[in-house]
Short mmCIF file of N, CA and C in Angstrom, two decimals:
data_model
loop_
_atom_site.label_atom_id
_atom_site.label_comp_id
_atom_site.label_asym_id
_atom_site.label_seq_id
_atom_site.Cartn_x
_atom_site.Cartn_y
_atom_site.Cartn_z
N ALA A 1 40.36 109.61 17.32
CA ALA A 1 40.30 110.56 16.22
C ALA A 1 41.50 110.36 15.33
N PRO A 2 41.32 110.58 14.03
CA PRO A 2 42.46 110.41 13.14
C PRO A 2 43.55 111.41 13.44
N ARG A 3 44.80 111.02 13.24
CA ARG A 3 45.92 111.92 13.45
C ARG A 3 46.18 112.65 12.15
N MET A 4 46.32 113.97 12.25
CA MET A 4 46.62 114.76 11.08
C MET A 4 48.13 114.75 10.84
N PRO A 5 48.54 114.58 9.59
CA PRO A 5 49.98 114.62 9.34
C PRO A 5 50.52 116.01 9.60
N ALA A 6 51.59 116.10 10.28
CA ALA A 6 52.20 117.39 10.58
C ALA A 6 53.68 117.20 10.79
N SER A 7 54.42 118.22 10.52
CA SER A 7 55.85 118.21 10.80
C SER A 7 56.10 119.17 11.94
N ALA A 8 56.63 118.68 13.03
CA ALA A 8 56.87 119.54 14.18
C ALA A 8 58.23 120.20 14.04
N HIS A 9 58.28 121.46 14.39
CA HIS A 9 59.53 122.21 14.37
C HIS A 9 59.70 122.85 15.74
N ALA A 10 60.90 122.86 16.24
CA ALA A 10 61.18 123.43 17.54
C ALA A 10 61.55 124.90 17.38
N GLY A 11 61.30 125.66 18.41
CA GLY A 11 61.66 127.07 18.41
C GLY A 11 61.77 127.58 19.82
N THR A 12 62.31 128.75 19.97
CA THR A 12 62.48 129.34 21.29
C THR A 12 61.85 130.72 21.29
N VAL A 13 61.11 131.01 22.36
CA VAL A 13 60.52 132.33 22.55
C VAL A 13 61.29 132.99 23.68
N PRO A 14 61.85 134.18 23.44
CA PRO A 14 62.59 134.87 24.50
C PRO A 14 61.69 135.11 25.71
N GLY A 15 62.28 135.10 26.91
CA GLY A 15 61.52 135.33 28.13
C GLY A 15 60.61 136.54 28.03
N GLY A 16 59.33 136.35 28.32
CA GLY A 16 58.35 137.44 28.30
C GLY A 16 57.96 137.88 26.90
N GLY A 17 58.45 137.19 25.90
CA GLY A 17 58.18 137.60 24.53
C GLY A 17 57.07 136.78 23.88
N GLU A 18 56.76 137.17 22.67
CA GLU A 18 55.76 136.45 21.88
C GLU A 18 56.30 136.25 20.48
N LEU A 19 55.94 135.15 19.89
CA LEU A 19 56.27 134.89 18.49
C LEU A 19 55.04 134.29 17.83
N PRO A 20 54.73 134.69 16.60
CA PRO A 20 53.61 134.06 15.90
C PRO A 20 54.00 132.63 15.51
N VAL A 21 53.00 131.77 15.43
CA VAL A 21 53.21 130.39 15.02
C VAL A 21 52.41 130.16 13.75
N THR A 22 53.06 129.70 12.72
CA THR A 22 52.39 129.36 11.47
C THR A 22 52.35 127.85 11.34
N VAL A 23 51.17 127.33 11.06
CA VAL A 23 51.00 125.88 10.95
C VAL A 23 50.47 125.59 9.56
N THR A 24 51.07 124.64 8.90
CA THR A 24 50.62 124.20 7.58
C THR A 24 50.29 122.72 7.66
N PHE A 25 49.11 122.35 7.18
CA PHE A 25 48.68 120.95 7.20
C PHE A 25 48.74 120.38 5.79
N ASP A 26 49.16 119.16 5.69
CA ASP A 26 49.21 118.45 4.42
C ASP A 26 48.11 117.39 4.46
N SER A 27 47.11 117.54 3.60
CA SER A 27 45.99 116.60 3.61
C SER A 27 46.22 115.41 2.68
N GLN A 28 47.39 115.32 2.07
CA GLN A 28 47.67 114.20 1.18
C GLN A 28 47.50 112.88 1.93
N GLY A 29 46.77 111.98 1.34
CA GLY A 29 46.54 110.69 1.96
C GLY A 29 45.30 110.63 2.84
N LEU A 30 44.69 111.77 3.12
CA LEU A 30 43.46 111.78 3.92
C LEU A 30 42.25 111.70 3.00
N LEU A 31 41.26 110.93 3.40
CA LEU A 31 40.00 110.90 2.67
C LEU A 31 39.19 112.14 3.01
N PRO A 32 38.25 112.53 2.16
CA PRO A 32 37.41 113.69 2.47
C PRO A 32 36.65 113.49 3.79
N GLY A 33 36.40 114.59 4.45
CA GLY A 33 35.67 114.58 5.71
C GLY A 33 36.30 115.54 6.70
N LEU A 34 35.65 115.67 7.83
CA LEU A 34 36.15 116.51 8.91
C LEU A 34 37.15 115.71 9.73
N HIS A 35 38.33 116.25 9.88
CA HIS A 35 39.38 115.63 10.69
C HIS A 35 39.68 116.60 11.84
N GLN A 36 39.68 116.10 13.06
CA GLN A 36 39.89 116.95 14.22
C GLN A 36 41.13 116.50 14.98
N GLY A 37 41.80 117.46 15.54
CA GLY A 37 42.99 117.16 16.32
C GLY A 37 43.33 118.33 17.21
N SER A 38 44.51 118.31 17.77
CA SER A 38 44.97 119.38 18.65
C SER A 38 46.44 119.65 18.39
N LEU A 39 46.81 120.89 18.50
CA LEU A 39 48.21 121.26 18.49
C LEU A 39 48.68 121.24 19.95
N ILE A 40 49.77 120.55 20.19
CA ILE A 40 50.32 120.42 21.54
C ILE A 40 51.64 121.19 21.57
N PHE A 41 51.79 122.05 22.55
CA PHE A 41 53.00 122.84 22.69
C PHE A 41 53.72 122.39 23.96
N ALA A 42 54.96 121.98 23.81
CA ALA A 42 55.77 121.58 24.95
C ALA A 42 56.56 122.80 25.42
N THR A 43 56.69 122.93 26.72
CA THR A 43 57.46 124.04 27.28
C THR A 43 58.45 123.49 28.30
N ASP A 44 59.46 124.28 28.59
CA ASP A 44 60.39 123.91 29.65
C ASP A 44 60.30 124.92 30.79
N THR A 45 59.10 125.50 30.91
CA THR A 45 58.86 126.47 31.97
C THR A 45 57.78 125.93 32.90
N PRO A 46 57.61 126.57 34.07
CA PRO A 46 56.57 126.10 34.99
C PRO A 46 55.16 126.28 34.40
N GLY A 47 54.97 127.24 33.49
CA GLY A 47 53.66 127.45 32.88
C GLY A 47 53.44 126.48 31.74
N SER A 48 52.20 126.17 31.51
CA SER A 48 51.88 125.25 30.40
C SER A 48 51.06 126.00 29.36
N VAL A 49 51.00 125.43 28.19
CA VAL A 49 50.19 125.98 27.11
C VAL A 49 49.09 124.96 26.82
N ASP A 50 47.84 125.40 26.90
CA ASP A 50 46.72 124.49 26.64
C ASP A 50 46.75 124.04 25.18
N PRO A 51 46.31 122.80 24.92
CA PRO A 51 46.22 122.33 23.53
C PRO A 51 45.27 123.25 22.74
N VAL A 52 45.58 123.43 21.47
CA VAL A 52 44.76 124.26 20.60
C VAL A 52 44.01 123.34 19.65
N PRO A 53 42.66 123.32 19.73
CA PRO A 53 41.90 122.44 18.84
C PRO A 53 42.01 122.91 17.39
N VAL A 54 42.08 121.95 16.48
CA VAL A 54 42.20 122.23 15.05
C VAL A 54 41.21 121.36 14.29
N ASP A 55 40.47 121.97 13.38
CA ASP A 55 39.59 121.24 12.47
C ASP A 55 40.14 121.40 11.07
N LEU A 56 40.24 120.30 10.35
CA LEU A 56 40.70 120.29 8.97
C LEU A 56 39.65 119.55 8.16
N THR A 57 39.08 120.18 7.15
CA THR A 57 38.08 119.54 6.31
C THR A 57 38.65 119.33 4.93
N VAL A 58 38.72 118.08 4.51
CA VAL A 58 39.10 117.72 3.15
C VAL A 58 37.79 117.64 2.38
N LEU A 59 37.67 118.44 1.32
CA LEU A 59 36.39 118.61 0.63
C LEU A 59 36.11 117.54 -0.42
N PHE A 60 34.82 117.22 -0.56
CA PHE A 60 34.33 116.44 -1.69
C PHE A 60 34.11 117.42 -2.84
N ASN A 61 34.27 116.96 -4.07
CA ASN A 61 34.07 117.83 -5.23
C ASN A 61 32.60 118.05 -5.57
N ASP A 62 31.70 117.25 -5.00
CA ASP A 62 30.29 117.35 -5.38
C ASP A 62 29.37 117.72 -4.20
N VAL A 63 29.92 118.30 -3.16
CA VAL A 63 29.10 118.75 -2.02
C VAL A 63 29.29 120.25 -1.87
N PRO A 64 28.34 121.04 -2.39
CA PRO A 64 28.47 122.50 -2.27
C PRO A 64 28.36 122.96 -0.82
N GLN A 65 29.07 124.04 -0.49
CA GLN A 65 29.08 124.52 0.89
C GLN A 65 27.71 125.00 1.35
N ASP A 66 26.80 125.31 0.44
CA ASP A 66 25.47 125.74 0.85
C ASP A 66 24.49 124.57 0.95
N SER A 67 24.99 123.34 0.84
CA SER A 67 24.15 122.16 0.96
C SER A 67 23.56 122.07 2.37
N PHE A 68 22.29 121.69 2.47
CA PHE A 68 21.65 121.56 3.78
C PHE A 68 22.34 120.51 4.65
N ALA A 69 23.01 119.55 4.02
CA ALA A 69 23.62 118.45 4.77
C ALA A 69 25.14 118.57 4.87
N TRP A 70 25.71 119.72 4.51
CA TRP A 70 27.15 119.90 4.45
C TRP A 70 27.85 119.43 5.73
N ASN A 71 27.46 119.96 6.87
CA ASN A 71 28.10 119.59 8.15
C ASN A 71 27.94 118.11 8.46
N PHE A 72 26.77 117.57 8.17
CA PHE A 72 26.52 116.16 8.46
C PHE A 72 27.36 115.26 7.57
N ILE A 73 27.46 115.61 6.30
CA ILE A 73 28.24 114.81 5.35
C ILE A 73 29.70 114.76 5.77
N TYR A 74 30.27 115.93 6.06
CA TYR A 74 31.69 115.96 6.43
C TYR A 74 31.96 115.34 7.79
N GLY A 75 31.04 115.50 8.73
CA GLY A 75 31.19 114.85 10.03
C GLY A 75 31.13 113.34 9.91
N ALA A 76 30.17 112.83 9.13
CA ALA A 76 30.02 111.39 8.95
C ALA A 76 31.20 110.80 8.20
N ALA A 77 31.67 111.50 7.18
CA ALA A 77 32.81 111.00 6.40
C ALA A 77 34.08 110.98 7.25
N GLY A 78 34.33 112.05 7.98
CA GLY A 78 35.53 112.12 8.81
C GLY A 78 35.55 111.10 9.92
N ALA A 79 34.38 110.74 10.43
CA ALA A 79 34.29 109.76 11.51
C ALA A 79 34.33 108.32 10.99
N GLY A 80 34.37 108.15 9.67
CA GLY A 80 34.39 106.80 9.11
C GLY A 80 33.04 106.14 9.07
N VAL A 81 31.98 106.91 9.28
CA VAL A 81 30.63 106.38 9.30
C VAL A 81 30.11 106.18 7.88
N MET A 82 30.36 107.14 7.02
CA MET A 82 29.79 107.12 5.67
C MET A 82 30.78 107.76 4.71
N GLN A 83 31.61 106.92 4.10
CA GLN A 83 32.57 107.43 3.13
C GLN A 83 31.84 107.83 1.87
N GLY A 84 32.50 108.50 1.00
CA GLY A 84 31.90 108.89 -0.27
C GLY A 84 31.74 107.70 -1.20
N CYS A 85 31.14 107.95 -2.36
CA CYS A 85 30.97 106.89 -3.35
C CYS A 85 32.26 106.67 -4.14
N ALA A 86 33.12 107.68 -4.20
CA ALA A 86 34.45 107.59 -4.83
C ALA A 86 35.34 108.59 -4.09
N PRO A 87 35.69 108.28 -2.82
CA PRO A 87 36.37 109.27 -1.99
C PRO A 87 37.85 109.47 -2.28
N GLN A 88 38.45 108.65 -3.14
CA GLN A 88 39.88 108.74 -3.38
C GLN A 88 40.19 109.85 -4.39
N THR A 89 41.44 110.31 -4.33
CA THR A 89 41.90 111.30 -5.29
C THR A 89 41.93 110.66 -6.68
N PRO A 90 41.67 111.29 -7.75
CA PRO A 90 41.38 112.72 -7.86
C PRO A 90 39.90 113.04 -7.86
N THR A 91 39.00 112.03 -7.74
CA THR A 91 37.58 112.31 -7.87
C THR A 91 36.96 112.96 -6.64
N PHE A 92 37.25 112.46 -5.45
CA PHE A 92 36.70 113.00 -4.20
C PHE A 92 35.19 113.23 -4.30
N LEU A 93 34.43 112.17 -4.58
CA LEU A 93 32.98 112.30 -4.74
C LEU A 93 32.24 111.66 -3.57
N PHE A 94 31.17 112.32 -3.14
CA PHE A 94 30.28 111.80 -2.11
C PHE A 94 29.00 111.25 -2.73
N CYS A 95 28.53 111.84 -3.82
CA CYS A 95 27.28 111.44 -4.51
C CYS A 95 26.07 111.64 -3.59
N PRO A 96 25.81 112.88 -3.12
CA PRO A 96 24.75 113.10 -2.15
C PRO A 96 23.35 112.78 -2.66
N ASN A 97 23.14 112.77 -3.96
CA ASN A 97 21.81 112.47 -4.50
C ASN A 97 21.66 111.02 -4.95
N GLU A 98 22.73 110.25 -4.81
CA GLU A 98 22.68 108.85 -5.20
C GLU A 98 21.77 108.09 -4.23
N VAL A 99 21.04 107.16 -4.77
CA VAL A 99 20.15 106.35 -3.95
C VAL A 99 20.93 105.17 -3.39
N VAL A 100 20.72 104.88 -2.12
CA VAL A 100 21.31 103.71 -1.48
C VAL A 100 20.17 102.85 -0.94
N THR A 101 20.50 101.67 -0.51
CA THR A 101 19.47 100.75 -0.02
C THR A 101 19.42 100.75 1.51
N ARG A 102 18.35 100.17 2.02
CA ARG A 102 18.22 100.01 3.47
C ARG A 102 19.37 99.16 4.00
N ARG A 103 19.87 98.24 3.21
CA ARG A 103 21.00 97.39 3.58
C ARG A 103 22.24 98.25 3.84
N SER A 104 22.52 99.19 2.92
CA SER A 104 23.67 100.08 3.09
C SER A 104 23.45 101.03 4.26
N MET A 105 22.24 101.55 4.38
CA MET A 105 21.93 102.49 5.46
C MET A 105 22.12 101.84 6.82
N ALA A 106 21.90 100.53 6.92
CA ALA A 106 22.11 99.83 8.20
C ALA A 106 23.56 100.00 8.66
N GLY A 107 24.50 99.89 7.73
CA GLY A 107 25.91 100.07 8.08
C GLY A 107 26.20 101.49 8.52
N TYR A 108 25.63 102.47 7.82
CA TYR A 108 25.85 103.88 8.19
C TYR A 108 25.32 104.16 9.60
N ILE A 109 24.12 103.69 9.88
CA ILE A 109 23.51 103.97 11.18
C ILE A 109 24.28 103.28 12.31
N GLU A 110 24.63 102.03 12.10
CA GLU A 110 25.33 101.30 13.16
C GLU A 110 26.73 101.86 13.42
N ARG A 111 27.42 102.28 12.37
CA ARG A 111 28.74 102.90 12.58
C ARG A 111 28.59 104.24 13.29
N ALA A 112 27.50 104.95 13.01
CA ALA A 112 27.26 106.22 13.69
C ALA A 112 26.96 106.00 15.17
N VAL A 113 26.20 104.97 15.48
CA VAL A 113 25.81 104.69 16.86
C VAL A 113 26.99 104.14 17.68
N HIS A 114 27.74 103.20 17.10
CA HIS A 114 28.76 102.48 17.87
C HIS A 114 30.20 102.84 17.53
N GLY A 115 30.41 103.63 16.50
CA GLY A 115 31.76 103.98 16.07
C GLY A 115 32.20 103.11 14.92
N ALA A 116 33.00 103.70 14.06
CA ALA A 116 33.42 103.01 12.84
C ALA A 116 34.31 101.79 13.11
N LEU A 117 34.96 101.74 14.25
CA LEU A 117 35.88 100.63 14.53
C LEU A 117 35.24 99.48 15.31
N THR A 118 33.97 99.65 15.71
CA THR A 118 33.28 98.60 16.47
C THR A 118 32.68 97.58 15.51
N PRO A 119 33.07 96.32 15.62
CA PRO A 119 32.49 95.32 14.72
C PRO A 119 31.02 95.08 15.04
N PRO A 120 30.21 94.83 14.02
CA PRO A 120 28.79 94.56 14.27
C PRO A 120 28.60 93.16 14.84
N PRO A 121 27.42 92.90 15.42
CA PRO A 121 27.14 91.54 15.90
C PRO A 121 26.97 90.60 14.70
N VAL A 122 26.94 89.33 14.96
CA VAL A 122 26.75 88.33 13.91
C VAL A 122 25.26 88.23 13.59
N TYR A 123 24.94 88.23 12.31
CA TYR A 123 23.54 88.12 11.87
C TYR A 123 22.97 86.76 12.25
N LEU A 124 21.79 86.77 12.85
CA LEU A 124 21.17 85.54 13.33
C LEU A 124 20.10 84.99 12.41
N GLY A 125 19.92 85.62 11.23
CA GLY A 125 18.98 85.08 10.25
C GLY A 125 17.53 85.36 10.54
N GLY A 126 17.21 86.50 11.12
CA GLY A 126 15.84 86.80 11.50
C GLY A 126 14.91 87.26 10.39
N PHE A 127 15.43 87.55 9.20
CA PHE A 127 14.60 88.02 8.10
C PHE A 127 14.71 87.06 6.92
N ASP A 128 13.59 86.77 6.29
CA ASP A 128 13.58 85.85 5.15
C ASP A 128 14.29 86.42 3.93
N ASP A 129 14.43 87.75 3.85
CA ASP A 129 15.04 88.37 2.67
C ASP A 129 16.47 88.85 2.90
N VAL A 130 17.10 88.43 4.00
CA VAL A 130 18.51 88.75 4.27
C VAL A 130 19.23 87.44 4.58
N LEU A 131 20.19 87.08 3.74
CA LEU A 131 20.92 85.84 3.93
C LEU A 131 22.12 86.06 4.85
N PRO A 132 22.44 85.08 5.72
CA PRO A 132 23.66 85.20 6.51
C PRO A 132 24.86 85.36 5.58
N GLY A 133 25.76 86.25 5.92
CA GLY A 133 26.95 86.49 5.11
C GLY A 133 26.73 87.48 3.98
N SER A 134 25.49 87.91 3.74
CA SER A 134 25.26 88.88 2.67
C SER A 134 25.69 90.27 3.14
N PHE A 135 25.87 91.17 2.18
CA PHE A 135 26.37 92.51 2.45
C PHE A 135 25.56 93.19 3.55
N ASN A 136 26.23 93.62 4.60
CA ASN A 136 25.69 94.35 5.75
C ASN A 136 24.67 93.57 6.58
N ALA A 137 24.60 92.26 6.40
CA ALA A 137 23.67 91.47 7.22
C ALA A 137 23.97 91.66 8.70
N ASN A 138 25.24 91.71 9.07
CA ASN A 138 25.59 91.88 10.48
C ASN A 138 25.16 93.24 11.00
N TYR A 139 25.25 94.28 10.17
CA TYR A 139 24.78 95.60 10.60
C TYR A 139 23.26 95.61 10.74
N ILE A 140 22.56 94.87 9.90
CA ILE A 140 21.10 94.75 10.03
C ILE A 140 20.78 94.11 11.38
N GLN A 141 21.55 93.08 11.76
CA GLN A 141 21.35 92.47 13.09
C GLN A 141 21.57 93.51 14.19
N GLY A 142 22.56 94.37 14.02
CA GLY A 142 22.81 95.43 15.00
C GLY A 142 21.62 96.37 15.12
N LEU A 143 20.99 96.71 14.00
CA LEU A 143 19.79 97.57 14.06
C LEU A 143 18.68 96.91 14.85
N VAL A 144 18.53 95.62 14.67
CA VAL A 144 17.50 94.88 15.42
C VAL A 144 17.83 94.88 16.90
N GLU A 145 19.08 94.55 17.24
CA GLU A 145 19.47 94.48 18.66
C GLU A 145 19.40 95.84 19.34
N ASP A 146 19.63 96.91 18.58
CA ASP A 146 19.55 98.26 19.14
C ASP A 146 18.12 98.79 19.19
N GLY A 147 17.16 98.01 18.69
CA GLY A 147 15.76 98.44 18.71
C GLY A 147 15.45 99.53 17.70
N ILE A 148 16.28 99.66 16.67
CA ILE A 148 16.08 100.70 15.66
C ILE A 148 15.12 100.22 14.57
N THR A 149 15.11 98.92 14.30
CA THR A 149 14.19 98.40 13.29
C THR A 149 13.65 97.05 13.73
N ALA A 150 12.45 96.77 13.26
CA ALA A 150 11.86 95.44 13.40
C ALA A 150 11.64 94.88 12.00
N GLY A 151 12.18 95.60 10.99
CA GLY A 151 12.01 95.17 9.61
C GLY A 151 10.85 95.91 8.96
N CYS A 152 10.41 95.37 7.82
CA CYS A 152 9.32 96.02 7.08
C CYS A 152 8.11 95.12 6.95
N GLY A 153 8.18 93.91 7.46
CA GLY A 153 7.05 92.99 7.38
C GLY A 153 7.14 91.91 8.44
N ASP A 154 5.97 91.42 8.88
CA ASP A 154 5.94 90.44 9.96
C ASP A 154 5.74 89.01 9.49
N ASP A 155 4.94 88.79 8.45
CA ASP A 155 4.55 87.44 8.08
C ASP A 155 4.68 87.26 6.58
N PRO A 156 5.83 86.86 6.09
CA PRO A 156 7.04 86.44 6.79
C PRO A 156 7.85 87.64 7.27
N PRO A 157 8.80 87.42 8.18
CA PRO A 157 9.62 88.53 8.64
C PRO A 157 10.55 89.03 7.53
N LEU A 158 10.41 90.30 7.17
CA LEU A 158 11.20 90.90 6.08
C LEU A 158 11.89 92.16 6.55
N TYR A 159 13.04 92.44 5.97
CA TYR A 159 13.77 93.68 6.22
C TYR A 159 13.66 94.64 5.03
N CYS A 160 13.43 94.13 3.84
CA CYS A 160 13.38 94.91 2.60
C CYS A 160 14.74 95.57 2.34
N PRO A 161 15.80 94.78 2.25
CA PRO A 161 17.15 95.32 2.16
C PRO A 161 17.43 96.13 0.90
N ASP A 162 16.68 95.90 -0.16
CA ASP A 162 16.94 96.59 -1.42
C ASP A 162 16.01 97.77 -1.68
N VAL A 163 15.18 98.14 -0.70
CA VAL A 163 14.34 99.32 -0.84
C VAL A 163 15.25 100.54 -0.78
N PRO A 164 15.09 101.47 -1.73
CA PRO A 164 16.01 102.60 -1.79
C PRO A 164 15.69 103.73 -0.80
N VAL A 165 16.77 104.41 -0.39
CA VAL A 165 16.68 105.67 0.35
C VAL A 165 17.77 106.56 -0.23
N THR A 166 17.66 107.87 -0.09
CA THR A 166 18.73 108.73 -0.60
C THR A 166 19.85 108.78 0.43
N ARG A 167 21.07 109.05 -0.03
CA ARG A 167 22.21 109.16 0.88
C ARG A 167 21.99 110.26 1.90
N ALA A 168 21.33 111.35 1.51
CA ALA A 168 21.07 112.44 2.43
C ALA A 168 20.13 112.01 3.55
N GLN A 169 19.17 111.12 3.24
CA GLN A 169 18.26 110.64 4.29
C GLN A 169 19.04 109.92 5.36
#
């Protein structure tokens, strides 16, 4: 999981006492999406303090909170599965209604299944309309190996990489 930037400050709680803890997060440098982490408290006593889970969502400017796909968009973006169309500051855009191709969707699906840091397999050239080395060809191979697709045609074998789908799909 990505590490959230934080500045740790030390403090002392008198024996048997309580003190409120205020935490401020700086999202500068983070891309939009859901970022998860934990606050860890160190003690010098026999008792321990359980980690406190923290969710931080850096918002896209074009994804309304009442969107049917709000949770999915931020989860996918934060996990590195599906970044926005212009995720950098100052635009922070996801473009939820933009059309993408089956070629692009192959990358989104494979990163969701195997994790954003797992490299895809090497494309073996199984489709007449996908060239080795072309954009997301290796992710298309991953879809085949995972049994997610057999393509869109048998004779000749086709994947239809440029057929559109919406980003929300």
